[in-house]
Amino acid sequence: LRASQSIQTIGGFIEPQIPAKYYLNLKTNQIIFKEGIAFKAIVAQEDQSNINWEISDETKKVGDFLCQKATTSFKGNHYIAWFSTTISLPFGPWKLHGLPGLILECYDTTNFFLAKATKVDFNIKCEDFPNKIEKAALNNPVTMKKYLELRSNENEDIFNFYQSISPRDTYLKVETNYTGFNREPF
């Protein structure tokens, strides 16, 4: 979905998704991230612990890059990552990082998510990044405790919003199926 699109359901529309963004500060070992919770952009800060990767000798090509396999357990889930030492940056998608090369493909063992690089561009200049990575928008992040509270109340907040804009005697029902879902949004 693009940010300007909505999902139509039988009962109405779900507001546009707020794109999630994650910024890792290697000096402070903190992640500042922005995610949508109940139609609002929430910025939070988290101390990032080191991820204990097991690097194997197995390799495969991802696009034009030879990548090496690494596995880890992180935040209650098991991940497989393919990283390239040709690009010696310790970054990856979401909160995954810390390998001796850029993670170009990553997935969990339950097949809940897959992140795969589709393009690598070495010709981007730092000044091309808008507003210095939205630095101003990332001021005053909430604590992880507050973030988790907001996340746990999200369904109730969405229900209350739709109830408030619905005609009288409208029946609303919110159903979620998080079977096997024990991770933060990706």
mmCIF file with all atom_site columns, N, CA, C and O in Angstrom, residues 71-122:
data_model
loop_
_atom_site.group_PDB
_atom_site.id
_atom_site.type_symbol
_atom_site.label_atom_id
_atom_site.label_alt_id
_atom_site.label_comp_id
_atom_site.label_asym_id
_atom_site.label_entity_id
_atom_site.label_seq_id
_atom_site.pdbx_PDB_ins_code
_atom_site.Cartn_x
_atom_site.Cartn_y
_atom_site.Cartn_z
_atom_site.occupancy
_atom_site.B_iso_or_equiv
_atom_site.pdbx_formal_charge
_atom_site.auth_seq_id
_atom_site.auth_comp_id
_atom_site.auth_asym_id
_atom_site.auth_atom_id
_atom_site.pdbx_PDB_model_num
ATOM 1   N N  . THR A 1 71  ? 22.276 -16.830 11.264 1.00 0.00 ? 71  THR A N  1
ATOM 2   C CA . THR A 1 71  ? 21.014 -17.083 11.950 1.00 0.00 ? 71  THR A CA 1
ATOM 3   C C  . THR A 1 71  ? 21.083 -16.504 13.363 1.00 0.00 ? 71  THR A C  1
ATOM 4   O O  . THR A 1 71  ? 22.161 -16.354 13.938 1.00 0.00 ? 71  THR A O  1
ATOM 5   N N  . THR A 1 72  ? 19.910 -16.194 13.895 1.00 0.00 ? 72  THR A N  1
ATOM 6   C CA . THR A 1 72  ? 19.838 -15.689 15.261 1.00 0.00 ? 72  THR A CA 1
ATOM 7   C C  . THR A 1 72  ? 18.445 -15.902 15.821 1.00 0.00 ? 72  THR A C  1
ATOM 8   O O  . THR A 1 72  ? 17.474 -16.099 15.078 1.00 0.00 ? 72  THR A O  1
ATOM 9   N N  . SER A 1 73  ? 18.359 -15.843 17.131 1.00 0.00 ? 73  SER A N  1
ATOM 10  C CA . SER A 1 73  ? 17.075 -15.742 17.833 1.00 0.00 ? 73  SER A CA 1
ATOM 11  C C  . SER A 1 73  ? 17.036 -14.337 18.406 1.00 0.00 ? 73  SER A C  1
ATOM 12  O O  . SER A 1 73  ? 17.973 -13.920 19.094 1.00 0.00 ? 73  SER A O  1
ATOM 13  N N  . PHE A 1 74  ? 15.964 -13.619 18.109 1.00 0.00 ? 74  PHE A N  1
ATOM 14  C CA . PHE A 1 74  ? 15.866 -12.212 18.499 1.00 0.00 ? 74  PHE A CA 1
ATOM 15  C C  . PHE A 1 74  ? 14.421 -11.879 18.782 1.00 0.00 ? 74  PHE A C  1
ATOM 16  O O  . PHE A 1 74  ? 13.546 -12.151 17.959 1.00 0.00 ? 74  PHE A O  1
ATOM 17  N N  . LYS A 1 75  ? 14.171 -11.340 19.971 1.00 0.00 ? 75  LYS A N  1
ATOM 18  C CA . LYS A 1 75  ? 12.833 -10.950 20.401 1.00 0.00 ? 75  LYS A CA 1
ATOM 19  C C  . LYS A 1 75  ? 11.834 -12.094 20.236 1.00 0.00 ? 75  LYS A C  1
ATOM 20  O O  . LYS A 1 75  ? 10.706 -11.911 19.796 1.00 0.00 ? 75  LYS A O  1
ATOM 21  N N  . GLY A 1 76  ? 12.299 -13.304 20.594 1.00 0.00 ? 76  GLY A N  1
ATOM 22  C CA . GLY A 1 76  ? 11.412 -14.461 20.614 1.00 0.00 ? 76  GLY A CA 1
ATOM 23  C C  . GLY A 1 76  ? 11.202 -15.156 19.283 1.00 0.00 ? 76  GLY A C  1
ATOM 24  O O  . GLY A 1 76  ? 10.352 -16.039 19.183 1.00 0.00 ? 76  GLY A O  1
ATOM 25  N N  . ASN A 1 77  ? 11.927 -14.779 18.256 1.00 0.00 ? 77  ASN A N  1
ATOM 26  C CA . ASN A 1 77  ? 11.763 -15.397 16.944 1.00 0.00 ? 77  ASN A CA 1
ATOM 27  C C  . ASN A 1 77  ? 13.113 -15.771 16.361 1.00 0.00 ? 77  ASN A C  1
ATOM 28  O O  . ASN A 1 77  ? 14.142 -15.239 16.760 1.00 0.00 ? 77  ASN A O  1
ATOM 29  N N  . HIS A 1 78  ? 13.094 -16.683 15.400 1.00 0.00 ? 78  HIS A N  1
ATOM 30  C CA . HIS A 1 78  ? 14.317 -17.165 14.764 1.00 0.00 ? 78  HIS A CA 1
ATOM 31  C C  . HIS A 1 78  ? 14.399 -16.579 13.359 1.00 0.00 ? 78  HIS A C  1
ATOM 32  O O  . HIS A 1 78  ? 13.456 -16.681 12.578 1.00 0.00 ? 78  HIS A O  1
ATOM 33  N N  . TYR A 1 79  ? 15.550 -15.979 13.039 1.00 0.00 ? 79  TYR A N  1
ATOM 34  C CA . TYR A 1 79  ? 15.740 -15.293 11.769 1.00 0.00 ? 79  TYR A CA 1
ATOM 35  C C  . TYR A 1 79  ? 16.910 -15.881 11.006 1.00 0.00 ? 79  TYR A C  1
ATOM 36  O O  . TYR A 1 79  ? 17.911 -16.299 11.597 1.00 0.00 ? 79  TYR A O  1
ATOM 37  N N  . ILE A 1 80  ? 16.775 -15.865 9.684  1.00 0.00 ? 80  ILE A N  1
ATOM 38  C CA . ILE A 1 80  ? 17.851 -16.240 8.776  1.00 0.00 ? 80  ILE A CA 1
ATOM 39  C C  . ILE A 1 80  ? 18.155 -15.004 7.942  1.00 0.00 ? 80  ILE A C  1
ATOM 40  O O  . ILE A 1 80  ? 17.250 -14.396 7.368  1.00 0.00 ? 80  ILE A O  1
ATOM 41  N N  . ALA A 1 81  ? 19.424 -14.620 7.907  1.00 0.00 ? 81  ALA A N  1
ATOM 42  C CA . ALA A 1 81  ? 19.839 -13.441 7.156  1.00 0.00 ? 81  ALA A CA 1
ATOM 43  C C  . ALA A 1 81  ? 20.923 -13.835 6.166  1.00 0.00 ? 81  ALA A C  1
ATOM 44  O O  . ALA A 1 81  ? 21.738 -14.713 6.435  1.00 0.00 ? 81  ALA A O  1
ATOM 45  N N  . TRP A 1 82  ? 20.916 -13.144 5.034  1.00 0.00 ? 82  TRP A N  1
ATOM 46  C CA . TRP A 1 82  ? 21.945 -13.295 4.016  1.00 0.00 ? 82  TRP A CA 1
ATOM 47  C C  . TRP A 1 82  ? 22.602 -11.942 3.865  1.00 0.00 ? 82  TRP A C  1
ATOM 48  O O  . TRP A 1 82  ? 21.941 -10.961 3.528  1.00 0.00 ? 82  TRP A O  1
ATOM 49  N N  . PHE A 1 83  ? 23.910 -11.875 4.154  1.00 0.00 ? 83  PHE A N  1
ATOM 50  C CA . PHE A 1 83  ? 24.615 -10.602 4.157  1.00 0.00 ? 83  PHE A CA 1
ATOM 51  C C  . PHE A 1 83  ? 25.807 -10.653 3.219  1.00 0.00 ? 83  PHE A C  1
ATOM 52  O O  . PHE A 1 83  ? 26.368 -11.719 2.946  1.00 0.00 ? 83  PHE A O  1
ATOM 53  N N  . SER A 1 84  ? 26.182 -9.480  2.724  1.00 0.00 ? 84  SER A N  1
ATOM 54  C CA . SER A 1 84  ? 27.304 -9.379  1.793  1.00 0.00 ? 84  SER A CA 1
ATOM 55  C C  . SER A 1 84  ? 28.449 -8.598  2.423  1.00 0.00 ? 84  SER A C  1
ATOM 56  O O  . SER A 1 84  ? 28.274 -7.438  2.810  1.00 0.00 ? 84  SER A O  1
ATOM 57  N N  . THR A 1 85  ? 29.601 -9.219  2.515  1.00 0.00 ? 85  THR A N  1
ATOM 58  C CA . THR A 1 85  ? 30.779 -8.518  3.031  1.00 0.00 ? 85  THR A CA 1
ATOM 59  C C  . THR A 1 85  ? 31.349 -7.552  1.989  1.00 0.00 ? 85  THR A C  1
ATOM 60  O O  . THR A 1 85  ? 32.191 -6.729  2.320  1.00 0.00 ? 85  THR A O  1
ATOM 61  N N  . THR A 1 86  ? 30.864 -7.638  0.764  1.00 0.00 ? 86  THR A N  1
ATOM 62  C CA . THR A 1 86  ? 31.254 -6.674  -0.265 1.00 0.00 ? 86  THR A CA 1
ATOM 63  C C  . THR A 1 86  ? 30.794 -5.273  0.139  1.00 0.00 ? 86  THR A C  1
ATOM 64  O O  . THR A 1 86  ? 31.424 -4.281  -0.194 1.00 0.00 ? 86  THR A O  1
ATOM 65  N N  . ILE A 1 87  ? 29.673 -5.217  0.855  1.00 0.00 ? 87  ILE A N  1
ATOM 66  C CA . ILE A 1 87  ? 29.146 -3.952  1.384  1.00 0.00 ? 87  ILE A CA 1
ATOM 67  C C  . ILE A 1 87  ? 29.342 -4.024  2.892  1.00 0.00 ? 87  ILE A C  1
ATOM 68  O O  . ILE A 1 87  ? 28.495 -4.538  3.620  1.00 0.00 ? 87  ILE A O  1
ATOM 69  N N  . SER A 1 88  ? 30.456 -3.537  3.377  1.00 0.00 ? 88  SER A N  1
ATOM 70  C CA . SER A 1 88  ? 30.848 -3.754  4.777  1.00 0.00 ? 88  SER A CA 1
ATOM 71  C C  . SER A 1 88  ? 30.165 -2.775  5.733  1.00 0.00 ? 88  SER A C  1
ATOM 72  O O  . SER A 1 88  ? 30.811 -2.093  6.514  1.00 0.00 ? 88  SER A O  1
ATOM 73  N N  . LEU A 1 89  ? 28.852 -2.742  5.675  1.00 0.00 ? 89  LEU A N  1
ATOM 74  C CA . LEU A 1 89  ? 28.041 -1.942  6.594  1.00 0.00 ? 89  LEU A CA 1
ATOM 75  C C  . LEU A 1 89  ? 27.262 -2.899  7.489  1.00 0.00 ? 89  LEU A C  1
ATOM 76  O O  . LEU A 1 89  ? 26.665 -3.853  6.984  1.00 0.00 ? 89  LEU A O  1
ATOM 77  N N  . PRO A 1 90  ? 27.223 -2.667  8.806  1.00 0.00 ? 90  PRO A N  1
ATOM 78  C CA . PRO A 1 90  ? 26.607 -3.625  9.727  1.00 0.00 ? 90  PRO A CA 1
ATOM 79  C C  . PRO A 1 90  ? 25.091 -3.446  9.878  1.00 0.00 ? 90  PRO A C  1
ATOM 80  O O  . PRO A 1 90  ? 24.543 -3.658  10.954 1.00 0.00 ? 90  PRO A O  1
ATOM 81  N N  . PHE A 1 91  ? 24.397 -3.066  8.811  1.00 0.00 ? 91  PHE A N  1
ATOM 82  C CA . PHE A 1 91  ? 22.974 -2.737  8.909  1.00 0.00 ? 91  PHE A CA 1
ATOM 83  C C  . PHE A 1 91  ? 22.104 -3.778  8.227  1.00 0.00 ? 91  PHE A C  1
ATOM 84  O O  . PHE A 1 91  ? 22.570 -4.599  7.452  1.00 0.00 ? 91  PHE A O  1
ATOM 85  N N  . GLY A 1 92  ? 20.805 -3.687  8.516  1.00 0.00 ? 92  GLY A N  1
ATOM 86  C CA . GLY A 1 92  ? 19.825 -4.564  7.902  1.00 0.00 ? 92  GLY A CA 1
ATOM 87  C C  . GLY A 1 92  ? 18.438 -4.006  8.127  1.00 0.00 ? 92  GLY A C  1
ATOM 88  O O  . GLY A 1 92  ? 18.277 -2.909  8.675  1.00 0.00 ? 92  GLY A O  1
ATOM 89  N N  . PRO A 1 93  ? 17.433 -4.753  7.729  1.00 0.00 ? 93  PRO A N  1
ATOM 90  C CA . PRO A 1 93  ? 16.056 -4.273  7.900  1.00 0.00 ? 93  PRO A CA 1
ATOM 91  C C  . PRO A 1 93  ? 15.608 -4.338  9.353  1.00 0.00 ? 93  PRO A C  1
ATOM 92  O O  . PRO A 1 93  ? 16.176 -5.066  10.164 1.00 0.00 ? 93  PRO A O  1
ATOM 93  N N  . TRP A 1 94  ? 14.567 -3.550  9.634  1.00 0.00 ? 94  TRP A N  1
ATOM 94  C CA . TRP A 1 94  ? 13.933 -3.510  10.952 1.00 0.00 ? 94  TRP A CA 1
ATOM 95  C C  . TRP A 1 94  ? 15.001 -3.216  12.000 1.00 0.00 ? 94  TRP A C  1
ATOM 96  O O  . TRP A 1 94  ? 15.692 -2.229  11.907 1.00 0.00 ? 94  TRP A O  1
ATOM 97  N N  . LYS A 1 95  ? 15.158 -4.048  12.999 1.00 0.00 ? 95  LYS A N  1
ATOM 98  C CA . LYS A 1 95  ? 16.132 -3.842  14.069 1.00 0.00 ? 95  LYS A CA 1
ATOM 99  C C  . LYS A 1 95  ? 17.285 -4.829  13.968 1.00 0.00 ? 95  LYS A C  1
ATOM 100 O O  . LYS A 1 95  ? 18.065 -4.977  14.899 1.00 0.00 ? 95  LYS A O  1
ATOM 101 N N  . LEU A 1 96  ? 17.379 -5.502  12.841 1.00 0.00 ? 96  LEU A N  1
ATOM 102 C CA . LEU A 1 96  ? 18.424 -6.509  12.649 1.00 0.00 ? 96  LEU A CA 1
ATOM 103 C C  . LEU A 1 96  ? 19.684 -5.846  12.117 1.00 0.00 ? 96  LEU A C  1
ATOM 104 O O  . LEU A 1 96  ? 19.635 -5.095  11.144 1.00 0.00 ? 96  LEU A O  1
ATOM 105 N N  . HIS A 1 97  ? 20.790 -6.116  12.764 1.00 0.00 ? 97  HIS A N  1
ATOM 106 C CA . HIS A 1 97  ? 22.062 -5.490  12.419 1.00 0.00 ? 97  HIS A CA 1
ATOM 107 C C  . HIS A 1 97  ? 23.197 -6.267  13.081 1.00 0.00 ? 97  HIS A C  1
ATOM 108 O O  . HIS A 1 97  ? 22.956 -7.235  13.779 1.00 0.00 ? 97  HIS A O  1
ATOM 109 N N  . GLY A 1 98  ? 24.419 -5.796  12.851 1.00 0.00 ? 98  GLY A N  1
ATOM 110 C CA . GLY A 1 98  ? 25.561 -6.324  13.589 1.00 0.00 ? 98  GLY A CA 1
ATOM 111 C C  . GLY A 1 98  ? 26.365 -7.383  12.869 1.00 0.00 ? 98  GLY A C  1
ATOM 112 O O  . GLY A 1 98  ? 27.263 -7.972  13.469 1.00 0.00 ? 98  GLY A O  1
ATOM 113 N N  . LEU A 1 99  ? 26.075 -7.626  11.602 1.00 0.00 ? 99  LEU A N  1
ATOM 114 C CA . LEU A 1 99  ? 26.877 -8.580  10.836 1.00 0.00 ? 99  LEU A CA 1
ATOM 115 C C  . LEU A 1 99  ? 28.011 -7.837  10.121 1.00 0.00 ? 99  LEU A C  1
ATOM 116 O O  . LEU A 1 99  ? 27.934 -6.618  9.962  1.00 0.00 ? 99  LEU A O  1
ATOM 117 N N  . PRO A 1 100 ? 29.040 -8.555  9.670  1.00 0.00 ? 100 PRO A N  1
ATOM 118 C CA . PRO A 1 100 ? 30.170 -7.878  9.009  1.00 0.00 ? 100 PRO A CA 1
ATOM 119 C C  . PRO A 1 100 ? 29.878 -7.514  7.552  1.00 0.00 ? 100 PRO A C  1
ATOM 120 O O  . PRO A 1 100 ? 30.772 -7.480  6.721  1.00 0.00 ? 100 PRO A O  1
ATOM 121 N N  . GLY A 1 101 ? 28.623 -7.262  7.250  1.00 0.00 ? 101 GLY A N  1
ATOM 122 C CA . GLY A 1 101 ? 28.206 -6.848  5.913  1.00 0.00 ? 101 GLY A CA 1
ATOM 123 C C  . GLY A 1 101 ? 26.727 -6.523  5.924  1.00 0.00 ? 101 GLY A C  1
ATOM 124 O O  . GLY A 1 101 ? 25.996 -6.865  6.870  1.00 0.00 ? 101 GLY A O  1
ATOM 125 N N  . LEU A 1 102 ? 26.272 -5.869  4.887  1.00 0.00 ? 102 LEU A N  1
ATOM 126 C CA . LEU A 1 102 ? 24.883 -5.441  4.779  1.00 0.00 ? 102 LEU A CA 1
ATOM 127 C C  . LEU A 1 102 ? 23.961 -6.634  4.557  1.00 0.00 ? 102 LEU A C  1
ATOM 128 O O  . LEU A 1 102 ? 24.231 -7.495  3.713  1.00 0.00 ? 102 LEU A O  1
ATOM 129 N N  . ILE A 1 103 ? 22.873 -6.697  5.334  1.00 0.00 ? 103 ILE A N  1
ATOM 130 C CA . ILE A 1 103 ? 21.883 -7.764  5.167  1.00 0.00 ? 103 ILE A CA 1
ATOM 131 C C  . ILE A 1 103 ? 21.042 -7.423  3.935  1.00 0.00 ? 103 ILE A C  1
ATOM 132 O O  . ILE A 1 103 ? 20.370 -6.399  3.900  1.00 0.00 ? 103 ILE A O  1
ATOM 133 N N  . LEU A 1 104 ? 21.096 -8.304  2.934  1.00 0.00 ? 104 LEU A N  1
ATOM 134 C CA . LEU A 1 104 ? 20.344 -8.082  1.703  1.00 0.00 ? 104 LEU A CA 1
ATOM 135 C C  . LEU A 1 104 ? 19.074 -8.908  1.632  1.00 0.00 ? 104 LEU A C  1
ATOM 136 O O  . LEU A 1 104 ? 18.183 -8.617  0.839  1.00 0.00 ? 104 LEU A O  1
ATOM 137 N N  . GLU A 1 105 ? 18.985 -9.939  2.458  1.00 0.00 ? 105 GLU A N  1
ATOM 138 C CA . GLU A 1 105 ? 17.761 -10.741 2.545  1.00 0.00 ? 105 GLU A CA 1
ATOM 139 C C  . GLU A 1 105 ? 17.649 -11.273 3.964  1.00 0.00 ? 105 GLU A C  1
ATOM 140 O O  . GLU A 1 105 ? 18.638 -11.663 4.567  1.00 0.00 ? 105 GLU A O  1
ATOM 141 N N  . CYS A 1 106 ? 16.429 -11.276 4.479  1.00 0.00 ? 106 CYS A N  1
ATOM 142 C CA . CYS A 1 106 ? 16.209 -11.760 5.838  1.00 0.00 ? 106 CYS A CA 1
ATOM 143 C C  . CYS A 1 106 ? 14.776 -12.252 5.953  1.00 0.00 ? 106 CYS A C  1
ATOM 144 O O  . CYS A 1 106 ? 13.862 -11.656 5.393  1.00 0.00 ? 106 CYS A O  1
ATOM 145 N N  . TYR A 1 107 ? 14.590 -13.334 6.670  1.00 0.00 ? 107 TYR A N  1
ATOM 146 C CA . TYR A 1 107 ? 13.248 -13.868 6.899  1.00 0.00 ? 107 TYR A CA 1
ATOM 147 C C  . TYR A 1 107 ? 13.249 -14.633 8.207  1.00 0.00 ? 107 TYR A C  1
ATOM 148 O O  . TYR A 1 107 ? 14.296 -15.004 8.742  1.00 0.00 ? 107 TYR A O  1
ATOM 149 N N  . ASP A 1 108 ? 12.036 -14.851 8.723  1.00 0.00 ? 108 ASP A N  1
ATOM 150 C CA . ASP A 1 108 ? 11.931 -15.637 9.952  1.00 0.00 ? 108 ASP A CA 1
ATOM 151 C C  . ASP A 1 108 ? 11.541 -17.065 9.583  1.00 0.00 ? 108 ASP A C  1
ATOM 152 O O  . ASP A 1 108 ? 11.101 -17.339 8.466  1.00 0.00 ? 108 ASP A O  1
ATOM 153 N N  . THR A 1 109 ? 11.729 -17.978 10.525 1.00 0.00 ? 109 THR A N  1
ATOM 154 C CA . THR A 1 109 ? 11.505 -19.393 10.245 1.00 0.00 ? 109 THR A CA 1
ATOM 155 C C  . THR A 1 109 ? 10.025 -19.765 10.177 1.00 0.00 ? 109 THR A C  1
ATOM 156 O O  . THR A 1 109 ? 9.707  -20.873 9.763  1.00 0.00 ? 109 THR A O  1
ATOM 157 N N  . THR A 1 110 ? 9.123  -18.856 10.554 1.00 0.00 ? 110 THR A N  1
ATOM 158 C CA . THR A 1 110 ? 7.688  -19.134 10.434 1.00 0.00 ? 110 THR A CA 1
ATOM 159 C C  . THR A 1 110 ? 7.120  -18.568 9.132  1.00 0.00 ? 110 THR A C  1
ATOM 160 O O  . THR A 1 110 ? 5.920  -18.658 8.890  1.00 0.00 ? 110 THR A O  1
ATOM 161 N N  . ASN A 1 111 ? 7.980  -17.958 8.328  1.00 0.00 ? 111 ASN A N  1
ATOM 162 C CA . ASN A 1 111 ? 7.576  -17.325 7.069  1.00 0.00 ? 111 ASN A CA 1
ATOM 163 C C  . ASN A 1 111 ? 6.576  -16.196 7.278  1.00 0.00 ? 111 ASN A C  1
ATOM 164 O O  . ASN A 1 111 ? 5.734  -15.938 6.432  1.00 0.00 ? 111 ASN A O  1
ATOM 165 N N  . PHE A 1 112 ? 6.674  -15.526 8.424  1.00 0.00 ? 112 PHE A N  1
ATOM 166 C CA . PHE A 1 112 ? 5.801  -14.380 8.693  1.00 0.00 ? 112 PHE A CA 1
ATOM 167 C C  . PHE A 1 112 ? 6.237  -13.169 7.891  1.00 0.00 ? 112 PHE A C  1
ATOM 168 O O  . PHE A 1 112 ? 5.425  -12.396 7.435  1.00 0.00 ? 112 PHE A O  1
ATOM 169 N N  . PHE A 1 113 ? 7.524  -12.994 7.730  1.00 0.00 ? 113 PHE A N  1
ATOM 170 C CA . PHE A 1 113 ? 7.999  -11.857 6.945  1.00 0.00 ? 113 PHE A CA 1
ATOM 171 C C  . PHE A 1 113 ? 9.224  -12.223 6.132  1.00 0.00 ? 113 PHE A C  1
ATOM 172 O O  . PHE A 1 113 ? 9.951  -13.160 6.441  1.00 0.00 ? 113 PHE A O  1
ATOM 173 N N  . LEU A 1 114 ? 9.405  -11.451 5.076  1.00 0.00 ? 114 LEU A N  1
ATOM 174 C CA . LEU A 1 114 ? 10.587 -11.538 4.232  1.00 0.00 ? 114 LEU A CA 1
ATOM 175 C C  . LEU A 1 114 ? 10.975 -10.123 3.844  1.00 0.00 ? 114 LEU A C  1
ATOM 176 O O  . LEU A 1 114 ? 10.129 -9.342  3.417  1.00 0.00 ? 114 LEU A O  1
ATOM 177 N N  . ALA A 1 115 ? 12.223 -9.787  4.023  1.00 0.00 ? 115 ALA A N  1
ATOM 178 C CA . ALA A 1 115 ? 12.755 -8.508  3.550  1.00 0.00 ? 115 ALA A CA 1
ATOM 179 C C  . ALA A 1 115 ? 13.890 -8.854  2.594  1.00 0.00 ? 115 ALA A C  1
ATOM 180 O O  . ALA A 1 115 ? 14.795 -9.609  2.935  1.00 0.00 ? 115 ALA A O  1
ATOM 181 N N  . LYS A 1 116 ? 13.811 -8.309  1.376  1.00 0.00 ? 116 LYS A N  1
ATOM 182 C CA . LYS A 1 116 ? 14.826 -8.622  0.371  1.00 0.00 ? 116 LYS A CA 1
ATOM 183 C C  . LYS A 1 116 ? 15.144 -7.359  -0.412 1.00 0.00 ? 116 LYS A C  1
ATOM 184 O O  . LYS A 1 116 ? 14.246 -6.674  -0.895 1.00 0.00 ? 116 LYS A O  1
ATOM 185 N N  . ALA A 1 117 ? 16.442 -7.058  -0.515 1.00 0.00 ? 117 ALA A N  1
ATOM 186 C CA . ALA A 1 117 ? 16.878 -5.892  -1.283 1.00 0.00 ? 117 ALA A CA 1
ATOM 187 C C  . ALA A 1 117 ? 16.558 -6.125  -2.748 1.00 0.00 ? 117 ALA A C  1
ATOM 188 O O  . ALA A 1 117 ? 16.804 -7.210  -3.285 1.00 0.00 ? 117 ALA A O  1
ATOM 189 N N  . THR A 1 118 ? 16.015 -5.109  -3.387 1.00 0.00 ? 118 THR A N  1
ATOM 190 C CA . THR A 1 118 ? 15.717 -5.196  -4.814 1.00 0.00 ? 118 THR A CA 1
ATOM 191 C C  . THR A 1 118 ? 16.665 -4.338  -5.637 1.00 0.00 ? 118 THR A C  1
ATOM 192 O O  . THR A 1 118 ? 16.754 -4.494  -6.840 1.00 0.00 ? 118 THR A O  1
ATOM 193 N N  . LYS A 1 119 ? 17.364 -3.423  -4.961 1.00 0.00 ? 119 LYS A N  1
ATOM 194 C CA . LYS A 1 119 ? 18.297 -2.543  -5.654 1.00 0.00 ? 119 LYS A CA 1
ATOM 195 C C  . LYS A 1 119 ? 19.337 -2.054  -4.656 1.00 0.00 ? 119 LYS A C  1
ATOM 196 O O  . LYS A 1 119 ? 19.008 -1.723  -3.526 1.00 0.00 ? 119 LYS A O  1
ATOM 197 N N  . VAL A 1 120 ? 20.579 -2.006  -5.080 1.00 0.00 ? 120 VAL A N  1
ATOM 198 C CA . VAL A 1 120 ? 21.653 -1.425  -4.286 1.00 0.00 ? 120 VAL A CA 1
ATOM 199 C C  . VAL A 1 120 ? 22.256 -0.311  -5.126 1.00 0.00 ? 120 VAL A C  1
ATOM 200 O O  . VAL A 1 120 ? 22.721 -0.553  -6.240 1.00 0.00 ? 120 VAL A O  1
ATOM 201 N N  . ASP A 1 121 ? 22.233 0.904   -4.600 1.00 0.00 ? 121 ASP A N  1
ATOM 202 C CA . ASP A 1 121 ? 22.715 2.072   -5.341 1.00 0.00 ? 121 ASP A CA 1
ATOM 203 C C  . ASP A 1 121 ? 23.857 2.713   -4.568 1.00 0.00 ? 121 ASP A C  1
ATOM 204 O O  . ASP A 1 121 ? 23.661 3.210   -3.459 1.00 0.00 ? 121 ASP A O  1
ATOM 205 N N  . PHE A 1 122 ? 25.051 2.685   -5.123 1.00 0.00 ? 122 PHE A N  1
ATOM 206 C CA . PHE A 1 122 ? 26.227 3.259   -4.477 1.00 0.00 ? 122 PHE A CA 1
ATOM 207 C C  . PHE A 1 122 ? 26.427 4.731   -4.821 1.00 0.00 ? 122 PHE A C  1
ATOM 208 O O  . PHE A 1 122 ? 27.347 5.360   -4.341 1.00 0.00 ? 122 PHE A O  1
#
